[in-house]
Coordinates of C-alpha atoms in Angstrom, one line a residue:
M1 CA 3.9 0.9 -19.2
D2 CA 3.7 4.4 -17.8
S3 CA 1.4 5.2 -14.9
K4 CA 0.6 8.4 -13.2
K5 CA 0.9 8.0 -9.4
R6 CA 0.8 10.7 -6.8
S7 CA 0.2 10.3 -3.1
R8 CA -1.0 12.5 -0.3
S9 CA -1.0 11.5 3.3
A10 CA -3.6 12.4 6.0
D11 CA -3.6 11.6 9.7
A12 CA -7.2 10.5 9.9
V13 CA -6.8 7.9 12.6
G14 CA -3.0 7.6 13.1
V15 CA -2.9 3.8 13.4
G16 CA -1.7 0.9 11.3
A17 CA 1.1 -1.6 11.2
K18 CA 4.3 -0.5 9.4
R19 CA 6.0 -3.8 8.9
S20 CA 6.8 -4.9 5.4
R21 CA 5.4 -7.9 3.7
Q22 CA 8.9 -9.5 3.9
T23 CA 8.5 -9.5 7.7
G24 CA 5.5 -11.7 7.6
R25 CA 2.4 -9.6 6.9
H26 CA -0.3 -11.6 5.1
V27 CA -1.6 -9.5 2.2
A28 CA -4.8 -10.8 0.6
A29 CA -6.8 -9.7 -2.4
L30 CA -10.6 -9.9 -2.0
I31 CA -13.1 -9.5 -4.8
L32 CA -16.7 -9.1 -3.6
A33 CA -19.2 -10.7 -6.0
R34 CA -22.7 -11.0 -4.8
G35 CA -25.2 -13.0 -6.9
G36 CA -27.9 -10.4 -6.8
S37 CA -27.6 -7.4 -9.1
K38 CA -30.5 -5.1 -9.9
G39 CA -28.7 -3.5 -12.9
I40 CA -27.4 -6.7 -14.7
P41 CA -28.3 -10.2 -13.4
L42 CA -25.2 -12.2 -12.4
K43 CA -23.2 -9.3 -13.8
N44 CA -20.0 -10.5 -12.2
I45 CA -19.8 -13.6 -14.4
K46 CA -21.3 -12.2 -17.6
M47 CA -18.9 -12.6 -20.5
L48 CA -17.0 -9.4 -21.4
A49 CA -14.8 -9.6 -24.5
G50 CA -14.8 -13.4 -24.1
V51 CA -13.9 -13.5 -20.4
P52 CA -16.2 -13.6 -17.4
L53 CA -16.2 -10.0 -16.0
I54 CA -14.7 -11.1 -12.7
G55 CA -12.0 -12.9 -14.6
W56 CA -10.3 -9.7 -15.7
V57 CA -9.5 -8.6 -12.2
L58 CA -8.7 -12.1 -11.0
R59 CA -6.1 -12.3 -13.7
A60 CA -4.6 -9.0 -12.8
A61 CA -4.5 -9.9 -9.1
L62 CA -2.9 -13.3 -9.7
D63 CA -0.3 -11.9 -12.1
A64 CA 0.7 -9.0 -9.8
D65 CA 2.6 -11.5 -7.6
M66 CA 1.8 -9.4 -4.5
F67 CA -0.7 -11.5 -2.6
D68 CA -0.4 -14.4 -0.2
S69 CA -3.9 -15.3 -1.1
V70 CA -6.6 -14.3 -3.6
W71 CA -10.3 -14.6 -2.6
V72 CA -13.7 -14.2 -4.1
S73 CA -16.5 -13.5 -1.5
T74 CA -19.8 -14.7 -2.9
D75 CA -23.2 -16.1 -2.0
H76 CA -23.8 -17.7 -5.4
N77 CA -22.9 -21.2 -6.7
D78 CA -22.3 -20.2 -10.3
I79 CA -19.9 -17.3 -9.3
E80 CA -18.1 -19.8 -7.1
K81 CA -17.6 -22.2 -10.0
V82 CA -16.2 -19.4 -12.2
A83 CA -13.9 -18.2 -9.4
K84 CA -12.5 -21.7 -8.8
S85 CA -11.8 -22.2 -12.5
F86 CA -8.9 -19.7 -12.0
P87 CA -5.8 -21.3 -10.4
N88 CA -5.0 -20.4 -6.8
V89 CA -8.3 -18.5 -6.3
Q90 CA -10.2 -19.4 -3.1
V91 CA -13.8 -18.7 -2.3
H92 CA -15.3 -17.3 0.9
R93 CA -19.0 -18.1 1.1
R94 CA -20.5 -15.0 2.7
S95 CA -23.4 -15.2 5.1
T96 CA -27.0 -14.1 4.2
E97 CA -26.6 -11.2 6.7
V98 CA -24.0 -9.5 4.3
S99 CA -25.6 -10.6 1.1
K100 CA -28.6 -8.2 1.1
D101 CA -29.1 -5.2 -1.2
S102 CA -28.5 -3.0 1.8
S103 CA -25.3 -4.7 2.9
S104 CA -22.2 -2.6 2.6
S105 CA -18.8 -3.6 1.3
L106 CA -17.3 -2.7 4.7
E107 CA -19.6 -5.2 6.5
T108 CA -18.8 -7.9 4.0
I109 CA -15.0 -7.3 4.4
Q110 CA -15.3 -7.3 8.2
E111 CA -17.0 -10.7 8.1
F112 CA -14.2 -12.0 5.8
L113 CA -11.5 -10.8 8.2
D114 CA -13.4 -12.3 11.2
K115 CA -13.2 -15.7 9.4
H116 CA -9.6 -15.2 8.3
P117 CA -7.5 -13.9 11.2
E118 CA -4.2 -14.6 9.3
V119 CA -4.9 -11.7 6.9
D120 CA -3.1 -8.4 7.9
V121 CA -3.7 -6.3 4.9
I122 CA -6.7 -6.5 2.6
C123 CA -6.9 -5.3 -1.0
N124 CA -10.6 -5.0 -2.0
I125 CA -10.6 -5.1 -5.8
Q126 CA -13.8 -4.2 -7.6
A127 CA -15.1 -6.9 -9.9
T128 CA -16.5 -4.3 -12.3
S129 CA -13.1 -2.8 -13.2
P130 CA -12.0 -4.9 -16.2
C131 CA -9.1 -2.6 -17.3
L132 CA -7.1 -3.1 -14.1
H133 CA -3.5 -4.3 -14.7
P134 CA -1.0 -6.1 -12.5
F135 CA 1.3 -3.1 -12.4
H136 CA -1.5 -0.9 -10.9
V137 CA -2.0 -3.5 -8.1
K138 CA 1.7 -4.0 -7.5
E139 CA 2.6 -0.3 -7.2
A140 CA -0.4 0.4 -4.9
V141 CA 0.3 -2.6 -2.6
E142 CA 4.0 -1.5 -2.3
M143 CA 2.7 1.9 -1.0
I144 CA 1.5 -0.2 2.0
T145 CA 4.2 -2.7 2.3
L146 CA 7.3 -0.6 1.5
Q147 CA 6.2 3.1 2.0
G148 CA 4.3 2.6 5.2
F149 CA 0.9 3.8 4.3
D150 CA -2.1 2.4 6.2
S151 CA -4.6 2.7 3.3
V152 CA -4.4 3.4 -0.4
F153 CA -7.3 3.8 -2.9
A154 CA -7.5 4.3 -6.6
V155 CA -8.5 7.6 -8.2
V156 CA -8.8 9.1 -11.7
R157 CA -8.3 12.7 -12.8
R158 CA -11.5 14.2 -14.2
H159 CA -11.9 17.6 -16.0
Q160 CA -15.6 18.1 -15.4
F161 CA -17.4 21.3 -14.2
R162 CA -19.9 20.6 -11.5
W163 CA -23.0 22.5 -10.7
Q164 CA -25.4 22.4 -7.7
E165 CA -28.5 20.3 -8.2
I166 CA -31.9 22.0 -7.9
K167 CA -34.9 20.0 -7.0
T168 CA -38.0 20.2 -9.2
G169 CA -40.3 23.0 -8.1
S170 CA -37.7 24.8 -6.1
D171 CA -37.2 28.6 -6.4
E172 CA -33.5 28.3 -6.1
V173 CA -31.1 28.7 -9.0
T174 CA -28.1 26.5 -9.6
K175 CA -24.6 27.6 -8.6
P176 CA -21.2 26.5 -9.8
L177 CA -19.4 24.1 -7.5
N178 CA -15.8 24.1 -8.9
L179 CA -15.5 27.0 -11.3
D180 CA -15.9 30.7 -11.9
P181 CA -18.2 31.0 -15.0
A182 CA -16.6 34.4 -15.7
N183 CA -13.2 32.8 -15.9
R184 CA -13.7 29.3 -17.3
P185 CA -10.3 27.6 -17.5
R186 CA -9.1 25.8 -20.6
R187 CA -8.6 22.1 -20.1
Q188 CA -4.8 22.4 -20.5
D189 CA -4.7 25.2 -17.9
W190 CA -6.7 23.2 -15.2
D191 CA -5.3 20.2 -13.3
G192 CA -8.8 18.8 -12.9
E193 CA -10.0 16.9 -9.8
L194 CA -9.2 13.6 -8.3
C195 CA -12.2 11.2 -8.1
E196 CA -12.4 7.7 -6.7
N197 CA -12.7 5.2 -9.6
G198 CA -13.5 2.3 -7.3
S199 CA -10.9 -0.1 -8.8
F200 CA -9.4 -1.0 -5.4
Y201 CA -9.1 -0.1 -1.7
I202 CA -6.1 -1.4 0.2
T203 CA -6.4 -1.2 4.0
S204 CA -4.8 -2.7 7.1
R205 CA -6.8 -5.1 9.3
D206 CA -6.6 -2.7 12.2
L207 CA -8.4 0.1 10.4
I208 CA -11.3 -2.1 9.2
V209 CA -11.8 -4.2 12.4
N210 CA -11.0 -1.7 15.1
H211 CA -12.1 1.6 13.5
G212 CA -14.6 0.6 10.9
L213 CA -12.7 2.4 8.1
M214 CA -11.6 1.5 4.6
Q215 CA -9.8 4.8 4.3
G216 CA -7.8 6.2 7.3
G217 CA -4.6 6.3 9.1
K218 CA -1.7 7.4 7.0
L219 CA -3.8 7.7 3.8
A220 CA -2.7 7.9 0.2
Y221 CA -4.3 7.7 -3.3
Y222 CA -3.0 5.9 -6.4
E223 CA -3.8 7.7 -9.6
M224 CA -4.8 5.6 -12.6
L225 CA -5.0 7.0 -16.2
P226 CA -8.5 7.5 -17.5
E227 CA -8.2 4.7 -20.1
Y228 CA -7.9 2.2 -17.3
S229 CA -10.7 3.6 -15.2
V230 CA -13.6 1.6 -16.5
D231 CA -16.6 0.7 -14.3
I232 CA -19.7 -1.3 -15.3
D233 CA -23.0 -0.7 -13.5
V234 CA -25.8 -1.0 -16.1
D235 CA -26.4 -2.7 -19.4
I236 CA -25.7 0.5 -21.4
D237 CA -22.1 0.4 -20.0
W238 CA -21.4 -3.1 -21.5
P239 CA -20.7 -2.4 -25.2
V240 CA -18.6 0.6 -24.3
A241 CA -16.6 -1.3 -21.7
E242 CA -16.1 -4.2 -24.2
Q243 CA -14.4 -1.9 -26.6
R244 CA -12.3 -0.3 -23.9
V245 CA -11.2 -3.6 -22.5
L246 CA -10.2 -4.9 -25.9
R247 CA -7.9 -1.9 -26.3
Y248 CA -6.7 -1.4 -22.7
G249 CA -7.4 -4.6 -20.8
Y250 CA -4.9 -7.0 -19.4
F251 CA -4.8 -10.3 -21.4
G252 CA -2.3 -12.2 -19.3
R253 CA 1.4 -12.9 -19.4
A254 CA 1.3 -14.7 -22.8
T255 CA 2.9 -12.8 -25.7
P256 CA 0.2 -13.1 -28.4
E257 CA 2.5 -11.6 -31.0
V258 CA 4.4 -14.9 -31.2
V259 CA 1.4 -17.1 -32.1
R260 CA 2.5 -19.1 -35.1
L261 CA 0.1 -22.0 -35.1
M262 CA -3.6 -22.5 -34.6
F263 CA -5.4 -25.8 -34.1
C264 CA -9.1 -25.8 -34.7
N265 CA -11.7 -28.5 -34.3
V266 CA -13.9 -29.0 -37.3
S267 CA -16.9 -30.5 -35.5
G268 CA -18.6 -27.9 -33.3
C269 CA -16.3 -25.0 -34.3
L270 CA -16.1 -24.9 -38.1
T271 CA -19.5 -26.8 -38.3
D272 CA -22.5 -26.5 -36.1
G273 CA -22.6 -30.2 -35.3
K274 CA -25.5 -30.9 -37.5
I275 CA -25.6 -33.6 -40.2
F276 CA -27.8 -33.1 -43.2
I277 CA -29.2 -36.2 -44.8
S278 CA -30.4 -36.1 -48.4
A279 CA -33.2 -38.2 -49.9
S280 CA -30.6 -40.5 -51.3
G281 CA -29.0 -41.0 -47.9
E282 CA -26.0 -38.8 -48.5
E283 CA -24.7 -37.2 -45.3
M284 CA -23.4 -33.6 -45.4
V285 CA -22.2 -30.8 -43.2
S286 CA -22.1 -27.0 -43.8
V287 CA -19.5 -24.4 -43.0
N288 CA -19.8 -20.6 -42.8
T289 CA -17.9 -18.3 -45.2
R290 CA -17.1 -16.0 -42.4
D291 CA -15.1 -18.7 -40.7
K292 CA -13.3 -19.4 -44.0
N293 CA -12.4 -15.7 -44.2
G294 CA -11.2 -15.8 -40.6
I295 CA -8.8 -18.6 -41.4
T296 CA -7.6 -16.8 -44.5
M297 CA -6.9 -13.7 -42.3
L298 CA -4.7 -15.7 -40.0
Q299 CA -2.8 -17.3 -42.8
G300 CA -2.2 -13.8 -44.2
E301 CA -0.5 -13.0 -40.9
Q302 CA 1.8 -16.1 -41.1
V303 CA -0.3 -18.1 -38.6
E304 CA -0.5 -21.7 -39.8
V305 CA -3.9 -23.3 -39.2
V306 CA -4.4 -27.0 -38.7
L307 CA -7.9 -28.4 -38.8
L308 CA -8.7 -31.3 -36.5
I309 CA -11.1 -34.0 -37.3
S310 CA -12.2 -36.9 -35.1
R311 CA -11.4 -40.5 -36.0
D312 CA -14.9 -41.3 -34.7
D313 CA -16.7 -38.9 -37.1
P314 CA -16.9 -40.7 -40.5
V315 CA -18.8 -37.8 -42.1
V316 CA -16.1 -35.2 -41.4
Q317 CA -13.4 -37.7 -42.2
S318 CA -14.8 -38.2 -45.7
L319 CA -14.4 -34.5 -46.2
A320 CA -10.8 -34.3 -45.1
N321 CA -9.4 -33.8 -48.7
T322 CA -12.1 -31.3 -49.5
L323 CA -11.4 -29.3 -46.4
A324 CA -7.7 -29.3 -46.9
K325 CA -8.1 -28.0 -50.5
R326 CA -10.7 -25.4 -49.8
F327 CA -9.1 -23.9 -46.7
G328 CA -5.5 -24.5 -47.6
C329 CA -4.9 -26.2 -44.3
Q330 CA -3.3 -29.4 -43.0
V331 CA -6.0 -31.7 -41.7
Q332 CA -5.1 -33.8 -38.8
E333 CA -7.0 -36.8 -37.3
V334 CA -7.3 -36.9 -33.5
G335 CA -8.5 -39.5 -31.1
A336 CA -10.2 -39.3 -27.7
E337 CA -7.2 -37.3 -26.4
P338 CA -6.4 -34.7 -29.0
L339 CA -3.2 -33.6 -27.1
E340 CA -1.6 -37.0 -28.0
D341 CA -2.0 -36.2 -31.7
V342 CA -1.2 -32.5 -31.8
Q343 CA 1.8 -32.5 -29.5
P344 CA 4.0 -34.1 -32.2
I345 CA 3.1 -31.2 -34.5
V346 CA 4.0 -28.6 -32.0
T347 CA 7.3 -30.4 -31.3
E348 CA 8.1 -30.9 -35.0
K349 CA 7.7 -27.2 -35.7
N350 CA 10.0 -26.3 -32.7
L351 CA 7.3 -24.3 -31.0
E352 CA 6.2 -24.0 -27.4
W353 CA 2.5 -24.1 -26.4
K354 CA 2.7 -20.3 -25.6
D355 CA 3.1 -19.9 -29.4
V356 CA 0.0 -21.9 -30.1
A357 CA -3.7 -20.9 -30.4
Y358 CA -6.3 -23.7 -29.9
M359 CA -10.0 -23.7 -30.6
G360 CA -12.0 -26.6 -29.2
N361 CA -15.6 -27.2 -28.1
D362 CA -15.8 -30.0 -25.6
K363 CA -14.3 -31.9 -22.6
A364 CA -11.7 -33.7 -24.7
D365 CA -10.1 -30.4 -25.6
I366 CA -9.5 -29.2 -22.0
K367 CA -5.8 -30.1 -21.8
C368 CA -5.1 -28.3 -25.1
L369 CA -7.2 -25.3 -24.1
N370 CA -5.3 -25.0 -20.9
L371 CA -1.9 -25.4 -22.5
A372 CA -2.3 -23.0 -25.4
G373 CA -1.1 -19.4 -25.1
L374 CA -4.5 -18.4 -26.6
S375 CA -7.5 -20.6 -26.6
A376 CA -11.2 -20.3 -27.3
V377 CA -14.5 -22.1 -27.5
P378 CA -17.7 -21.2 -29.4
G379 CA -20.5 -19.6 -27.4
D380 CA -22.5 -22.8 -27.2
A381 CA -19.7 -25.0 -25.9
P382 CA -20.3 -26.9 -22.6
V383 CA -19.4 -25.3 -19.4
V384 CA -16.3 -27.5 -18.8
A385 CA -14.8 -26.3 -22.0
I386 CA -15.7 -22.6 -21.4
N387 CA -14.0 -22.8 -18.0
A388 CA -10.8 -24.1 -19.6
A389 CA -10.7 -21.5 -22.4
K390 CA -9.1 -18.1 -22.2
Y391 CA -11.7 -16.7 -24.6
T392 CA -15.4 -17.5 -25.1
C393 CA -16.9 -16.4 -28.4
H394 CA -20.2 -14.6 -28.8
S395 CA -20.8 -16.6 -31.9
V396 CA -21.7 -20.3 -31.8
G397 CA -20.1 -23.1 -33.7
G398 CA -20.5 -23.0 -37.4
A399 CA -21.8 -19.4 -37.3
G400 CA -18.7 -17.2 -37.3
A401 CA -17.0 -18.3 -34.0
I402 CA -13.7 -19.0 -35.9
R403 CA -13.8 -15.6 -37.5
E404 CA -14.4 -14.0 -34.1
F405 CA -11.4 -15.8 -32.6
A406 CA -9.2 -14.9 -35.6
E407 CA -10.1 -11.2 -35.1
H408 CA -9.3 -11.6 -31.4
I409 CA -5.9 -13.1 -32.1
L410 CA -5.0 -10.4 -34.7
L411 CA -6.2 -7.7 -32.3
L412 CA -3.9 -8.9 -29.6
K413 CA -1.1 -9.2 -32.1
E414 CA -1.6 -5.6 -33.2
K415 CA -1.8 -4.5 -29.6
A416 CA 1.5 -6.2 -28.8
K417 CA 3.2 -4.5 -31.8
S418 CA 1.9 -1.1 -30.6
H419 CA 3.2 -1.8 -27.1
M420 CA 6.7 -2.7 -28.4
K421 CA 6.8 0.6 -30.4
Q422 CA 6.2 2.5 -27.1
L423 CA 9.1 0.8 -25.3

C-alpha cells in the first residue's frame, strides 16, 4: 500500500526522550472510549459493517506489532466486555473525574499515565477512525522510535476554501481566509491545506506529564490519504462511514481471497429457530429465498457450502435430504461440539482454517468462529457468539443473514483481487 507521509519539525518545547524502542522504551496504544455520547449512545461499540466501532482501531493497533501494550480507557461495563473480547487488549477503568462531558482527552491520558508509570510513549488512537490501518500506525510510531520525534499526529490534505463567519445581525461582511477570489486556483494547481484528522496522537510521557502537551517538542505530522480519514460523530455519518470502511477499512491479516469452504448452521442461521406445527401435527421450518440466493452466489465463486444440522434437532434432521437437494450442498450432522465433526472435513479437503468461513449462532460455535478465517453470526445471536465472530450481520437468522455474509465474503474477495492488481 502507498501512503503519503511528510514531516515538519517544530521546537515547541525542546524536550523528549530520544531512545529507540529497542533500548527499552515502553510504547503503549490507548483508545479512549467513554460510555456517554450525546451524538450516538454507546457509539464506540455500535456495530459498523459487522464489527463494533472500536474493534476497527483495536485490530489495526494489534496487527501493527509496534506496541508493548494496547489499552482501552473506559467507564462503561459493556465497552469493557467488547474490549476484552479482543486478544491482548487490556482495560483501564477511568475515574468519574475524567468521565464527564467536560473532561478532556489530555486529562484522561494524564490519569492513565499516572496509573501506569512503565509507559514511556503513548499513542492515543481515536475510536471513531475505522479506516485506520496497521501501516499507518507502524510508520507513525517509527517516527518517534527511530527518527527521534517527540510527538507525531495524523493529518489529511483538504482542498476547501474557507471564509470568515459572520454572526447573525452583524453589519460585517465575510472575508476569504485562504484564497484570493480574484485568482481562485484550480484544484490541481493548489496543494491544499493540512488538517488534523484525529486518527491518532503519539506523544512522549514527558510532554504529557510535565508540560501538559499532546503536541510539542520535536513535532511532526503524518499525512493520511483522504480515503482513510473517516471520522464518526453523529448518526448521519454512520451509513457513509459504513460504505467507506467496507471499501477502505482493515479487515485483518486473513487473506479472504483464499476462502474455499463455508460451514453454515441451519438452525438459527438458515432458519429463524421457529417450528411451525400444522393441525395434523406435522412440524415444519421455513427458509428465506435471499439466503438460498446467497449460497448460490458463493457456489458460483467456487466456495463450497456445507450445511450443519444438529443431531439433537429431529425436525431439521428430517429435512436433510430436502436441504441437500434444494441448496446443492453437503449436509453434515454435528454434535454438542461442532468442531469435532467439521475438522475432518477441513482436513480431508487439505485446507487450513484461514481458508474457511463459518456461520454459527450460539455458544457451541465459539471454537469454530474463532478458528475460521472469516466468521459471522446473525444479528440476533447471543452475546457470547457475537464476541467470537469477526462479523455480525444486520439481518437476523432466517431473514437474510446468510445472504448478507455471502455478500461480505465476496466483497472481501473482490477487494483482495483489486489489491493484488495494484502490487
